[in-house]
Amino acid sequence: MAATVAADDLWSSCTTSCGNISIPYPFGVEPGCYRDGFNLTCDRSYQPPKLFLGDGATEVTDIFVSSSTVRIRSGYMNISDDLVVLPSGAGGGDQLANGTAWGAGLSPGGPFILAEERNELAVVACNMQVLLLGANGGGIVSACSALCPPQLNNNGSSTPEQRVGCCQATVPLGYASYPVQVRKLNGAATRTNIFYVAERGVNYTISTATAEDAPPPALPAVLEWVIGGATSTCPVDAPAPECRSSQSYCQNSTAEGHRGYICRCKAGYDGNPYITDGCQDIDECLYPEFYHCYGECKNIPGGYQCNCPAGYTGSASARNGCKDIDECAHPDVYQCYGECRNLPGTFECRCPFGTHGNAKKKGGCISVKKSYTALGVGLGVGVGSALLLLLRKARKMKEKFFRQNHGLLLQQLVSQKADIAERKIITLEELEKATNNFNKTHEVGFGGHGTVYKGILGPNVVAVKKSKIIIQKEIDDFINEVAILSQINHRNVEAPWVFLSHHLHTKGASKLSWDDRLRIALEVARALAYLHSAASIPIFHRDIKSSNTLLNDSLTAKVSDFGASRYISLNRTEVTASIQGTMGYVDPAYYYTGKLTDKSDVFSFGVLLIELLTRKKPSIFTCNDGSVVAQFHSLLIQGNLVRIIDPQVTGEDDGRVQEVAELAARCTRLKRQERPTMRQVEMELESLQAHNAEVWKCNQHHIMGQCVTTGAGFFTEETSRQFSMEEEILLSARYPR
């Protein structure tokens, strides 16, 4: 215990960061600040400073204590022409070896090894096979062959293909280094050939066309660490001394190439298990979508409780799983012995006409006529006093609900100059009459906070939204939507029409032509550009999607559902906000940082563009291809969009589909600064509308002398990794839903 306290006290005076990289224990820079084998070097000659393992041979870019991994920069290795020729191996060809091994300057005794199944061998060469061997040169761990098939000439003869070849193969076993063997296949071309060991799932572009002038950059690779030697395991009847947090535990390493153990935080906790109190309770209620809680969430140490609100029953872990209880169907259980009226989440119980008293008590409703048999004068005074008390109580209740339902704000909105439409407060009786008592035949859709009905109010057709859950948060969101809509005056904002999603996701051919879809995209872009930069106070919508885009009979588009929208001050560009929106459309940067900007709406609009092009729902996820957005980016880079574009659009393509696809890709880039503004999007779509379709004929693009590899993320060849591995695991876990 004394040693543990001393280590924690010492750590408080140690270097905790280098450049923009945090340095958590067991790592450290100064002597005494790190566990044996976990020393780092912070080289401040760079701007910003760079962090290196040990004495400075391997650059570190990320440290993830919770997963016991480190991300490093892995350089390429040349496959030179002066390699030593060895006897032919099985399979033919000259077997070559460069006399070295791939490694990151790691010690064979640990604690670091290449993370198993997290990295791949990537070869960029022409007719070359590269093999990674196991420890001490025993057995093939990974191998792949980069081929350049011959190209037929016009006269029928063949010549070697001048394009570079590439291949990738997973590295399943983790070692500190790997002896390398190389084989020439089919007479390898004399050129610069290289290979990497790099992290799987990372998009990168490798080019050898200018390798001699500008060597290819280093790529990320992932190392994992273990504690103890080859025979070390977790203590059986005692806690591991390295696992200092009270909410941590010891776990034996599963790596094939190295034995030992690591420390982990217990389920429901996250942080650093190697320091006292390092594992902190996760507040699952802050991430209800991720933990599937759609009711009332209560955080508890190491977990959470999720229940349906009072008056509802069912499964709170399923979307729309909480169903309203019809208390009137069980009068004895809910003690209603009068006239019962079911309400969302509650019920109303009162004595029938001609009686009075307590309807929740058996025999509690007394006939008014019988009650007159008592002393007349006394009864008259009593009834008068009771009526006076009831009137006072009703007035107080009215004042309470007026404040609770933001009556002052509604009064201010009504009192403003009616320059948009006549603002007025409409009674419930009028709304019930307009919607035929909220009849199901009047339903036109479902918003995030309730059901939308078509209503006839005098000469006007109106949209009426009825809340599905009467809780304060729903009331606040509803009033927020009313306030925002009262400030908006744009022809492409709000209307009681049919949802765009109904047109896109019906069976068979869609009613929407390519021209219709492009025009709808422009109208939505105009509405968002207006909200961002032309409204009196800038507004971020936060829930752009096809089911919030309405179409009338002439297919004119309107943006609807402002329940999640937020005002933002004119002098600010972002606001911190709780995560709202629909998965598949939500900006990942907003989801993980809570920072809402105008570029969050741009991302959602880009997803809508992809949906218009493909007729695929953004929430669709497959194990092989990932999300629809990920598939779209990958196929766009490969020049193979025809695999995902709606055949109806392909058949009507007038040359503008490629331009719109590239615009959608820019809108859905992970880095916000690389996305256009909605005003720029609007101008580009207007330009596409204005020009003759022949001007927008797409050119065929051929990538010569390049190897383009793609992973499961949203990256293009110009972008780099932005999120940590833990964040990307969460990202990939969320998008299938």
XYZ file of C-alpha atoms in Angstrom:
737
model
C 0.000 0.000 0.000
C 2.880 2.367 0.795
C 4.373 1.745 -2.652
C 1.023 2.477 -4.319
C 0.550 5.763 -2.462
C 4.093 6.810 -3.273
C 3.593 6.091 -6.989
C 0.350 8.103 -7.111
C 1.963 11.040 -5.311
C 4.937 10.956 -7.684
C 2.696 10.861 -10.762
C 1.152 14.203 -9.830
C 4.521 15.898 -10.560
C 5.294 13.997 -13.805
C 4.881 15.203 -17.409
C 1.319 14.359 -18.440
C 1.332 15.425 -22.096
C 3.597 15.907 -25.095
C 2.261 18.083 -27.883
C -1.407 17.106 -28.168
C -0.933 13.563 -26.765
C -1.806 12.727 -23.150
C 0.650 10.538 -21.214
C -1.233 8.286 -18.752
C 0.423 5.980 -16.217
C 1.999 3.315 -16.619
C 3.715 5.492 -19.263
C 6.012 8.356 -18.362
C 8.939 10.524 -19.461
C 11.000 11.217 -16.349
C 12.682 8.421 -14.354
C 10.374 7.154 -11.615
C 7.266 8.254 -13.518
C 6.722 5.051 -15.499
C 6.572 1.309 -15.080
C 9.592 -0.634 -16.332
C 9.430 -0.860 -20.154
C 6.915 1.994 -20.559
C 9.350 4.929 -20.765
C 8.726 7.582 -23.437
C 10.748 10.411 -24.988
C 9.165 13.827 -25.671
C 11.204 15.471 -28.436
C 10.567 19.199 -28.151
C 12.718 20.051 -31.177
C 9.552 19.485 -33.237
C 6.672 21.969 -33.331
C 4.452 20.678 -31.875
C 6.573 18.267 -29.817
C 6.532 14.589 -30.811
C 6.327 11.536 -28.544
C 8.468 8.389 -29.027
C 8.661 4.946 -27.436
C 11.762 4.291 -25.364
C 14.802 6.235 -26.525
C 13.125 7.791 -29.567
C 13.024 5.228 -32.407
C 9.235 4.837 -32.831
C 6.819 7.791 -32.922
C 3.641 7.461 -30.827
C 0.439 9.185 -31.996
C -2.151 7.809 -29.523
C -2.258 5.910 -26.225
C -5.401 3.980 -25.237
C -5.130 2.697 -21.670
C -8.648 1.206 -21.657
C -7.754 -1.176 -24.524
C -4.008 -1.534 -23.695
C -3.006 -0.314 -27.167
C -0.692 2.305 -28.676
C -0.912 3.757 -32.179
C 2.472 4.415 -33.856
C 3.754 5.655 -37.202
C 4.893 2.702 -39.301
C 7.324 3.507 -42.124
C 7.538 1.672 -45.455
C 10.265 -0.797 -46.433
C 11.845 -0.911 -49.895
C 11.934 -4.107 -51.928
C 15.208 -3.389 -53.741
C 16.704 -5.077 -56.807
C 19.908 -6.111 -54.997
C 18.152 -8.583 -52.707
C 19.969 -11.884 -51.974
C 18.701 -14.685 -54.232
C 17.717 -17.820 -52.313
C 16.700 -21.295 -53.586
C 13.287 -21.514 -55.229
C 10.496 -22.160 -52.783
C 7.292 -24.152 -53.182
C 5.193 -22.428 -55.789
C 8.119 -21.406 -58.022
C 9.845 -18.104 -58.593
C 13.022 -16.675 -57.113
C 12.841 -16.337 -53.339
C 14.495 -13.184 -52.035
C 15.345 -11.836 -48.597
C 16.664 -8.430 -47.642
C 18.491 -9.635 -44.555
C 16.328 -7.536 -42.186
C 13.026 -7.853 -40.380
C 10.047 -5.561 -40.045
C 9.798 -4.121 -36.555
C 9.222 -0.926 -34.635
C 12.455 -1.092 -32.645
C 10.668 -3.164 -30.003
C 12.352 -5.391 -27.450
C 11.735 -9.144 -28.013
C 11.043 -9.439 -24.288
C 8.137 -6.992 -24.382
C 6.077 -5.342 -23.213
C 4.985 -4.277 -26.752
C 3.940 -6.490 -29.674
C 2.008 -5.886 -32.884
C -1.725 -5.989 -32.038
C -3.241 -9.207 -33.388
C -5.932 -8.895 -36.094
C -5.663 -5.076 -35.906
C -3.012 -4.652 -38.636
C -2.381 -5.752 -42.208
C 0.475 -6.324 -44.624
C 0.136 -3.907 -47.588
C 2.375 -4.433 -50.627
C 2.746 -1.910 -53.470
C 4.810 -3.590 -56.186
C 4.734 -5.310 -59.546
C 4.786 -9.141 -59.572
C 6.163 -9.459 -56.059
C 5.155 -11.677 -53.131
C 6.058 -10.570 -49.577
C 5.986 -12.991 -46.620
C 6.107 -12.138 -42.910
C 7.575 -14.992 -40.853
C 6.981 -15.828 -37.215
C 9.362 -15.628 -34.288
C 12.870 -16.909 -35.127
C 11.824 -17.244 -38.780
C 9.441 -20.113 -38.103
C 6.282 -20.367 -40.181
C 4.501 -17.881 -42.436
C 2.351 -15.438 -40.450
C 1.062 -13.360 -43.386
C 1.672 -13.092 -47.126
C 0.261 -11.337 -50.172
C 1.157 -10.985 -53.845
C 0.993 -7.726 -55.822
C 0.533 -8.596 -59.507
C 0.734 -6.568 -62.731
C -1.001 -8.636 -65.449
C 0.252 -8.116 -69.029
C -1.600 -5.748 -71.325
C -2.613 -6.786 -74.857
C -1.515 -4.483 -77.719
C -3.535 -3.787 -80.843
C -1.492 -6.374 -82.769
C -2.336 -9.090 -80.239
C 1.066 -9.154 -78.524
C 1.415 -8.535 -74.784
C 3.587 -6.081 -72.894
C 4.110 -5.728 -69.133
C 1.449 -3.585 -67.485
C 2.925 -0.242 -66.369
C 0.436 0.287 -63.571
C 1.572 -0.622 -60.092
C -0.143 -3.511 -58.301
C -1.181 -3.775 -54.674
C -2.460 -6.289 -52.130
C -3.402 -6.511 -48.459
C -3.441 -9.376 -45.940
C -4.282 -9.506 -42.225
C -1.486 -10.105 -39.710
C -3.159 -12.558 -37.251
C -0.244 -13.151 -34.814
C 1.473 -10.485 -32.747
C 5.269 -10.329 -32.390
C 7.803 -7.582 -31.711
C 9.307 -8.090 -35.210
C 8.918 -10.278 -38.308
C 11.644 -11.690 -40.607
C 10.762 -10.816 -44.208
C 11.028 -12.935 -47.381
C 10.277 -11.716 -50.908
C 9.621 -13.679 -54.095
C 9.719 -12.381 -57.658
C 6.763 -13.537 -59.740
C 6.540 -13.646 -63.548
C 9.714 -11.585 -63.923
C 9.240 -8.638 -61.595
C 9.556 -5.212 -63.194
C 12.557 -3.050 -62.293
C 10.957 -0.275 -60.299
C 10.642 1.002 -56.757
C 8.567 -1.523 -54.784
C 7.543 -1.059 -51.150
C 5.508 -2.666 -48.382
C 3.974 -1.602 -45.058
C 2.614 -3.143 -41.901
C -0.309 -0.785 -41.185
C -3.533 -0.555 -39.231
C -6.583 -2.262 -40.764
C -9.617 -0.164 -41.674
C -7.631 3.008 -42.359
C -8.042 4.594 -45.781
C -4.823 5.642 -47.461
C -3.414 6.235 -50.928
C 0.083 4.999 -51.767
C 1.782 6.176 -54.950
C 5.164 4.966 -56.257
C 5.150 7.240 -59.311
C 7.235 9.836 -57.473
C 8.654 7.642 -54.689
C 12.238 8.601 -55.505
C 11.477 12.327 -55.270
C 8.954 12.226 -52.427
C 8.961 8.987 -50.372
C 5.518 7.713 -49.312
C 4.443 8.846 -45.852
C 4.360 6.698 -42.723
C 1.062 4.953 -41.934
C -0.525 4.161 -38.562
C -0.020 0.759 -36.936
C -1.363 -0.534 -33.607
C 0.696 -2.133 -30.832
C -0.643 -3.826 -27.730
C 1.145 -4.329 -24.436
C 1.226 -6.998 -21.763
C 2.613 -6.941 -18.235
C 5.011 -9.569 -16.955
C 7.219 -12.114 -18.688
C 6.438 -15.100 -20.847
C 5.206 -17.137 -17.848
C 3.356 -14.375 -15.991
C -0.378 -14.721 -15.339
C -2.933 -12.966 -13.152
C -2.687 -13.813 -9.422
C -5.236 -16.472 -8.471
C -6.284 -15.475 -4.946
C -5.081 -11.876 -4.791
C -5.484 -8.697 -6.843
C -2.732 -7.823 -9.310
C -0.613 -5.022 -7.786
C -0.591 -3.119 -11.104
C -4.414 -2.936 -11.183
C -4.758 -0.153 -8.596
C -8.286 1.113 -9.209
C -10.893 -0.431 -6.922
C -13.116 -0.949 -9.978
C -10.470 -2.764 -12.045
C -9.535 -6.405 -12.589
C -6.694 -8.459 -14.048
C -7.077 -10.228 -17.407
C -4.656 -12.741 -18.886
C -3.385 -11.873 -22.364
C -4.875 -13.833 -25.254
C -2.037 -12.939 -27.653
C -0.486 -15.996 -29.339
C 2.935 -14.409 -29.617
C 3.348 -13.213 -26.024
C 2.136 -14.177 -22.560
C 1.391 -11.867 -19.637
C -1.641 -9.906 -18.453
C -3.311 -6.490 -18.586
C -5.601 -4.434 -16.328
C -9.178 -3.576 -17.299
C -11.970 -1.443 -15.818
C -15.017 -3.407 -14.706
C -18.224 -3.334 -16.777
C -19.991 -0.001 -16.371
C -16.702 1.828 -15.642
C -14.126 3.503 -17.875
C -10.756 5.162 -17.393
C -7.264 4.158 -16.229
C -7.150 0.914 -14.192
C -3.442 1.454 -13.394
C -4.000 4.358 -10.968
C -6.038 4.731 -7.776
C -9.680 5.639 -8.528
C -8.796 5.651 -12.241
C -11.901 3.671 -13.290
C -14.894 6.033 -13.142
C -18.573 5.157 -13.401
C -20.046 5.646 -16.905
C -23.228 7.754 -16.902
C -25.148 5.652 -19.422
C -28.103 8.034 -19.213
C -26.081 10.645 -21.138
C -26.100 8.286 -24.162
C -29.651 6.844 -24.236
C -29.497 5.849 -27.917
C -26.248 3.913 -27.478
C -27.474 2.082 -24.375
C -31.004 1.648 -25.772
C -32.978 3.456 -23.121
C -36.066 5.182 -24.505
C -37.854 5.738 -21.197
C -36.797 7.192 -17.845
C -33.094 6.472 -17.220
C -31.438 6.363 -13.785
C -27.668 6.046 -13.476
C -26.375 3.660 -10.780
C -22.767 2.672 -9.954
C -21.562 0.297 -12.665
C -24.819 0.376 -14.619
C -28.188 2.060 -15.109
C -31.916 1.463 -14.755
C -34.316 2.107 -17.618
C -38.054 2.109 -16.994
C -41.170 3.320 -18.752
C -42.606 6.597 -17.363
C -45.515 6.485 -14.944
C -48.693 5.609 -16.799
C -46.847 3.549 -19.442
C -45.906 -0.120 -19.655
C -43.733 -2.247 -21.919
C -40.046 -2.311 -22.787
C -38.180 0.954 -22.257
C -35.157 -0.558 -24.038
C -37.025 -0.619 -27.380
C -37.870 2.438 -29.430
C -41.605 3.141 -28.969
C -41.635 0.167 -26.580
C -43.460 2.059 -23.796
C -47.215 1.899 -24.428
C -49.832 4.032 -22.719
C -51.785 2.151 -20.034
C -55.546 2.328 -20.503
C -56.400 2.812 -16.848
C -60.110 2.979 -17.696
C -60.019 -0.704 -18.727
C -59.098 -1.630 -15.137
C -61.271 0.594 -12.911
C -60.785 -1.531 -9.785
C -56.998 -1.468 -10.096
C -56.857 2.285 -10.668
C -59.858 3.019 -8.386
C -62.171 4.920 -10.682
C -65.868 4.408 -9.866
C -67.220 7.230 -11.968
C -66.713 8.340 -15.565
C -63.161 7.461 -16.680
C -61.289 9.156 -19.543
C -57.898 7.783 -20.608
C -55.117 10.340 -21.221
C -51.511 9.815 -22.367
C -49.640 8.549 -19.293
C -52.577 9.131 -16.934
C -56.384 9.198 -16.739
C -59.214 11.447 -15.656
C -61.885 10.223 -13.244
C -64.961 12.266 -12.346
C -68.476 11.775 -11.078
C -71.226 11.418 -13.701
C -73.483 14.349 -14.535
C -75.986 14.926 -11.771
C -73.672 13.658 -9.041
C -70.749 15.032 -7.124
C -68.140 13.778 -4.702
C -65.056 11.543 -4.933
C -65.196 9.325 -8.043
C -62.070 7.433 -6.925
C -63.887 6.069 -3.896
C -66.479 3.310 -4.185
C -69.843 4.945 -3.541
C -68.155 8.319 -3.461
C -70.414 9.956 -6.107
C -73.608 11.283 -4.487
C -76.709 12.409 -6.343
C -77.127 16.170 -6.277
C -80.895 15.706 -5.769
C -80.410 13.568 -2.654
C -77.947 15.974 -1.205
C -80.662 18.642 -1.155
C -82.539 16.682 1.539
C -80.159 18.078 4.144
C -80.594 21.444 5.803
C -81.375 23.862 2.980
C -79.701 27.014 4.203
C -76.683 25.242 5.600
C -76.330 23.238 2.427
C -76.675 26.321 0.283
C -73.915 28.041 2.189
C -71.791 24.882 2.051
C -72.271 24.464 -1.705
C -71.535 28.122 -2.262
C -68.331 27.863 -0.251
C -67.364 24.662 -2.082
C -67.974 26.296 -5.456
C -65.896 29.298 -4.425
C -63.065 26.997 -3.337
C -63.325 25.074 -6.619
C -63.194 28.302 -8.617
C -60.097 29.448 -6.702
C -58.466 26.041 -7.189
C -59.266 26.080 -10.916
C -57.776 29.581 -11.253
C -54.567 28.486 -9.473
C -54.336 25.385 -11.685
C -54.823 27.557 -14.761
C -52.005 29.873 -13.635
C -49.771 26.868 -12.934
C -50.313 25.340 -16.363
C -49.928 28.751 -17.998
C -46.415 29.051 -16.518
C -45.562 25.378 -17.080
C -46.560 25.519 -20.743
C -44.617 28.741 -21.415
C -47.752 30.870 -21.690
C -45.810 34.152 -21.451
C -43.706 33.176 -24.495
C -46.822 32.202 -26.452
C -48.475 35.508 -25.548
C -45.426 37.419 -26.788
C -45.478 35.497 -30.066
C -49.188 36.161 -30.563
C -48.757 39.864 -29.756
C -46.017 40.324 -32.367
C -46.871 41.802 -35.716
C -48.529 39.069 -37.795
C -46.247 39.371 -40.813
C -46.109 35.623 -41.533
C -49.555 34.262 -40.836
C -52.089 35.154 -38.192
C -50.570 33.930 -34.962
C -53.235 32.938 -32.487
C -53.885 30.411 -29.752
C -56.466 27.836 -30.876
C -58.619 25.921 -28.382
C -58.526 22.148 -28.034
C -62.178 21.967 -29.097
C -61.330 23.718 -32.395
C -58.431 21.336 -33.048
C -60.570 18.277 -32.287
C -63.179 19.533 -34.750
C -60.506 20.287 -37.403
C -59.066 16.736 -37.165
C -62.342 14.858 -36.561
C -61.286 14.227 -32.966
C -57.742 13.279 -34.095
C -59.069 10.479 -36.273
C -56.518 7.989 -37.612
C -57.662 8.753 -41.174
C -56.196 12.267 -40.680
C -52.712 11.005 -39.694
C -50.000 12.083 -42.143
C -46.883 11.021 -40.212
C -45.002 10.758 -36.947
C -42.530 13.331 -35.631
C -39.942 12.962 -32.893
C -42.400 14.225 -30.265
C -45.796 13.064 -31.496
C -48.238 12.368 -34.325
C -48.945 14.854 -37.143
C -52.551 15.204 -38.350
C -54.089 16.959 -41.352
C -56.729 19.438 -40.240
C -59.281 21.781 -41.834
C -59.399 25.087 -39.942
C -61.827 27.395 -41.708
C -60.628 27.797 -45.318
C -57.088 26.580 -44.472
C -55.476 23.149 -44.526
C -53.170 22.921 -41.493
C -50.789 20.460 -39.838
C -51.568 19.657 -36.191
C -48.921 17.943 -34.044
C -50.213 16.116 -30.965
C -47.662 15.172 -28.293
C -47.460 11.449 -27.519
C -45.970 11.830 -24.009
C -47.080 14.611 -21.656
C -43.851 15.270 -19.776
C -42.093 18.575 -19.230
C -39.279 17.888 -21.713
C -41.829 17.189 -24.479
C -43.643 20.430 -23.617
C -40.359 22.380 -23.733
C -39.420 20.866 -27.117
C -42.886 21.584 -28.508
C -42.785 25.238 -27.415
C -39.249 25.474 -28.865
C -40.643 24.298 -32.206
C -43.530 26.796 -32.048
C -41.117 29.639 -31.255
C -38.778 28.759 -34.116
C -41.548 28.303 -36.680
C -43.029 31.676 -35.714
C -39.745 33.346 -36.753
C -39.435 31.580 -40.121
C -40.816 32.852 -43.410
C -39.604 30.687 -46.288
C -41.442 28.877 -49.027
C -39.531 25.647 -48.413
C -40.125 25.467 -44.649
C -43.036 23.459 -43.117
C -46.263 22.283 -44.732
C -48.840 19.493 -44.068
C -47.964 17.263 -47.026
C -46.602 13.728 -47.731
C -43.160 12.654 -46.509
C -40.311 12.293 -49.025
C -39.404 8.939 -47.402
C -42.778 7.530 -48.530
C -41.858 8.230 -52.167
C -38.294 6.907 -51.889
C -38.878 3.708 -49.934
C -41.917 2.235 -51.659
C -41.786 -1.038 -53.559
C -41.192 -0.879 -57.297
C -40.282 2.195 -59.317
C -40.372 5.532 -57.527
C -42.707 8.336 -58.549
C -39.714 10.675 -58.273
C -37.703 11.180 -61.457
C -34.033 12.211 -61.402
C -35.066 15.811 -62.220
C -37.568 15.745 -59.331
C -34.944 14.494 -56.889
C -32.412 17.119 -57.926
C -35.021 19.883 -57.598
C -36.112 18.551 -54.170
C -32.470 18.585 -53.028
C -32.153 22.219 -54.158
C -35.346 23.249 -52.341
C -34.188 21.625 -49.085
C -30.766 23.274 -49.488
C -32.435 26.664 -49.965
C -34.451 26.175 -46.760
C -31.356 25.235 -44.741
C -29.292 28.080 -46.207
C -32.092 30.442 -45.179
C -32.153 29.053 -41.621
C -28.359 29.306 -41.279
C -27.736 32.722 -42.792
C -30.925 34.617 -43.671
C -33.257 34.121 -40.695
C -33.365 36.964 -38.145
C -31.578 34.641 -35.689
C -29.545 31.728 -37.135
C -31.202 28.338 -36.569
C -29.667 24.841 -36.690
C -32.330 22.261 -37.580
C -30.585 19.159 -36.039
C -32.906 16.551 -37.626
C -32.725 16.796 -41.429
C -33.949 13.530 -42.990
C -36.325 12.233 -45.656
C -39.135 11.705 -43.120
C -38.914 15.397 -42.150
C -39.113 16.543 -45.785
C -42.682 16.991 -47.044
C -43.949 17.008 -50.641
C -47.227 18.291 -52.043
C -49.059 17.078 -55.146
C -46.670 19.040 -57.383
C -43.683 17.510 -55.466
C -42.568 20.852 -54.018
C -40.359 20.175 -50.981
C -40.836 21.609 -47.498
C -38.610 21.151 -44.428
C -40.586 20.250 -41.287
C -40.280 19.187 -37.613
C -38.374 21.868 -35.703
C -38.759 20.154 -32.306
C -34.988 19.583 -32.060
C -33.904 22.907 -33.605
C -31.693 25.408 -31.777
C -31.164 29.163 -32.021
C -27.567 30.381 -32.032
C -26.273 33.874 -31.301
C -25.044 35.908 -34.250
C -21.546 36.143 -32.764
C -21.113 32.371 -32.305
C -20.429 29.500 -34.702
C -21.216 26.569 -32.418
C -23.244 25.669 -29.340
C -22.961 22.807 -26.867
C -26.155 20.763 -27.016
C -27.453 17.371 -25.910
C -27.374 14.839 -28.738
C -30.583 14.816 -30.781
C -31.388 13.643 -34.265
C -31.822 10.379 -36.144
C -29.005 7.832 -36.316
C -27.682 7.478 -39.813
C -28.120 11.229 -40.357
C -26.384 12.586 -37.218
C -23.020 14.322 -37.693
C -20.433 12.017 -35.999
C -18.397 15.030 -34.827
C -21.502 16.446 -33.085
C -22.343 13.033 -31.606
C -18.936 12.581 -29.982
C -18.191 16.178 -28.927
C -21.662 17.630 -28.258
C -20.584 20.677 -30.316
C -23.393 21.642 -32.707
C -22.491 23.785 -35.756
C -24.027 24.637 -39.112
C -21.825 21.889 -40.606
C -23.869 19.342 -38.584
C -26.886 20.148 -40.786
C -24.583 19.962 -43.838
C -23.654 16.366 -42.912
C -27.334 15.381 -42.515
C -28.135 17.032 -45.849
C -25.295 15.066 -47.487
C -26.840 11.833 -46.169
C -30.200 12.944 -47.636
C -28.471 13.507 -51.006
C -27.072 9.962 -50.855
C -30.565 8.685 -50.028
C -31.989 10.515 -53.077
C -29.277 8.987 -55.291
C -29.513 5.418 -53.959
C -33.020 4.961 -52.477
C -31.281 3.218 -49.568
C -32.110 4.023 -45.948
C -29.070 5.450 -44.095
C -29.732 3.125 -41.158
C -29.098 0.001 -43.313
C -25.852 -1.723 -42.261
C -24.149 -4.846 -43.597
C -21.183 -6.706 -42.111
C -19.270 -6.643 -45.398
C -19.896 -3.083 -46.532
C -20.719 -1.109 -43.368
C -23.233 1.749 -43.484
C -24.778 3.138 -46.678
C -22.656 6.295 -46.314
C -19.470 4.202 -45.956
C -20.404 2.086 -49.015
C -21.120 5.252 -51.002
C -17.727 6.820 -50.186
C -15.872 3.604 -50.979
C -17.602 3.044 -54.341
C -17.143 6.708 -55.310
C -13.369 6.433 -54.732
C -13.292 3.206 -56.763
C -15.221 4.830 -59.625
C -17.918 2.159 -59.262
C -20.968 4.161 -58.154
C -23.223 2.157 -60.462
C -23.250 -0.576 -57.796
C -25.195 1.608 -55.345
C -26.973 4.300 -57.432
C -30.716 3.689 -57.936
C -31.097 2.077 -61.418
C -33.935 4.531 -62.137
C -31.485 7.414 -61.636
C -28.825 5.659 -63.729
C -31.318 5.242 -66.566
C -32.261 8.948 -66.457
C -28.717 10.272 -65.876
C -28.135 13.421 -67.911
C -24.537 13.779 -66.811
C -25.161 15.399 -63.429
C -25.262 12.318 -61.163
C -21.469 12.241 -60.714
C -21.437 15.942 -59.749
C -24.200 15.435 -57.166
C -22.452 12.310 -55.814
C -19.202 14.225 -55.312
C -21.133 17.029 -53.579
C -22.759 14.457 -51.252
C -19.321 13.030 -50.436
C -17.969 16.487 -49.542
C -20.972 17.169 -47.307
C -20.422 13.915 -45.363
C -16.695 14.245 -44.718
C -15.758 13.606 -41.099
C -13.736 16.810 -40.760
C -16.182 19.694 -40.482
C -13.802 22.215 -42.012
C -13.735 20.158 -45.224
C -17.517 20.367 -45.680
C -19.080 23.217 -47.693
C -21.609 25.631 -46.169
C -25.282 25.269 -47.026
C -25.053 28.497 -49.051
C -22.271 26.944 -51.142
C -24.325 23.752 -51.515
C -27.341 25.802 -52.629
C -25.288 27.695 -55.233
C -23.744 24.486 -56.611
C -27.150 22.788 -56.961
C -28.585 25.916 -58.596
C -25.693 25.827 -61.070
C -26.461 22.196 -61.849
C -30.108 23.101 -62.425
C -29.285 26.054 -64.654
C -26.817 24.480 -67.039
C -27.681 22.200 -69.925
C -27.310 18.586 -68.954
C -24.732 18.016 -71.721
C -22.307 20.371 -69.942
C -22.275 18.014 -66.970
C -21.295 14.829 -68.803
C -18.895 12.976 -66.536
C -15.347 12.200 -67.689
C -13.981 8.723 -67.062
C -11.284 8.908 -64.377
C -8.375 6.439 -64.401
C -5.977 6.404 -61.458
C -2.586 5.474 -62.969
C 0.383 4.509 -60.844
C -1.614 4.556 -57.609
C -2.815 1.996 -55.080
C -6.067 3.145 -53.449
C -7.161 1.132 -50.451
C -10.362 1.623 -48.545
C -11.630 0.656 -45.118
C -14.927 0.851 -43.292
C -14.830 4.531 -42.395
C -16.011 7.747 -44.029
C -12.522 8.785 -45.209
C -11.485 9.987 -48.649
C -7.952 9.959 -49.999
C -7.475 13.603 -48.958
C -8.496 13.058 -45.332
C -6.694 11.521 -42.400
C -7.838 9.719 -39.287
C -9.632 12.093 -36.936
C -11.060 9.909 -34.151
C -9.391 7.568 -31.675
C -9.958 3.831 -32.021
C -12.421 3.790 -29.107
C -14.452 6.524 -30.798
C -14.449 4.696 -34.125
C -15.538 1.447 -32.462
C -18.470 3.323 -30.973
C -19.136 4.967 -34.339
C -19.218 1.642 -36.200
C -21.395 0.147 -33.463
C -23.986 2.901 -33.705
C -24.472 3.278 -37.421
C -26.059 -0.139 -38.020
C -29.038 0.796 -35.842
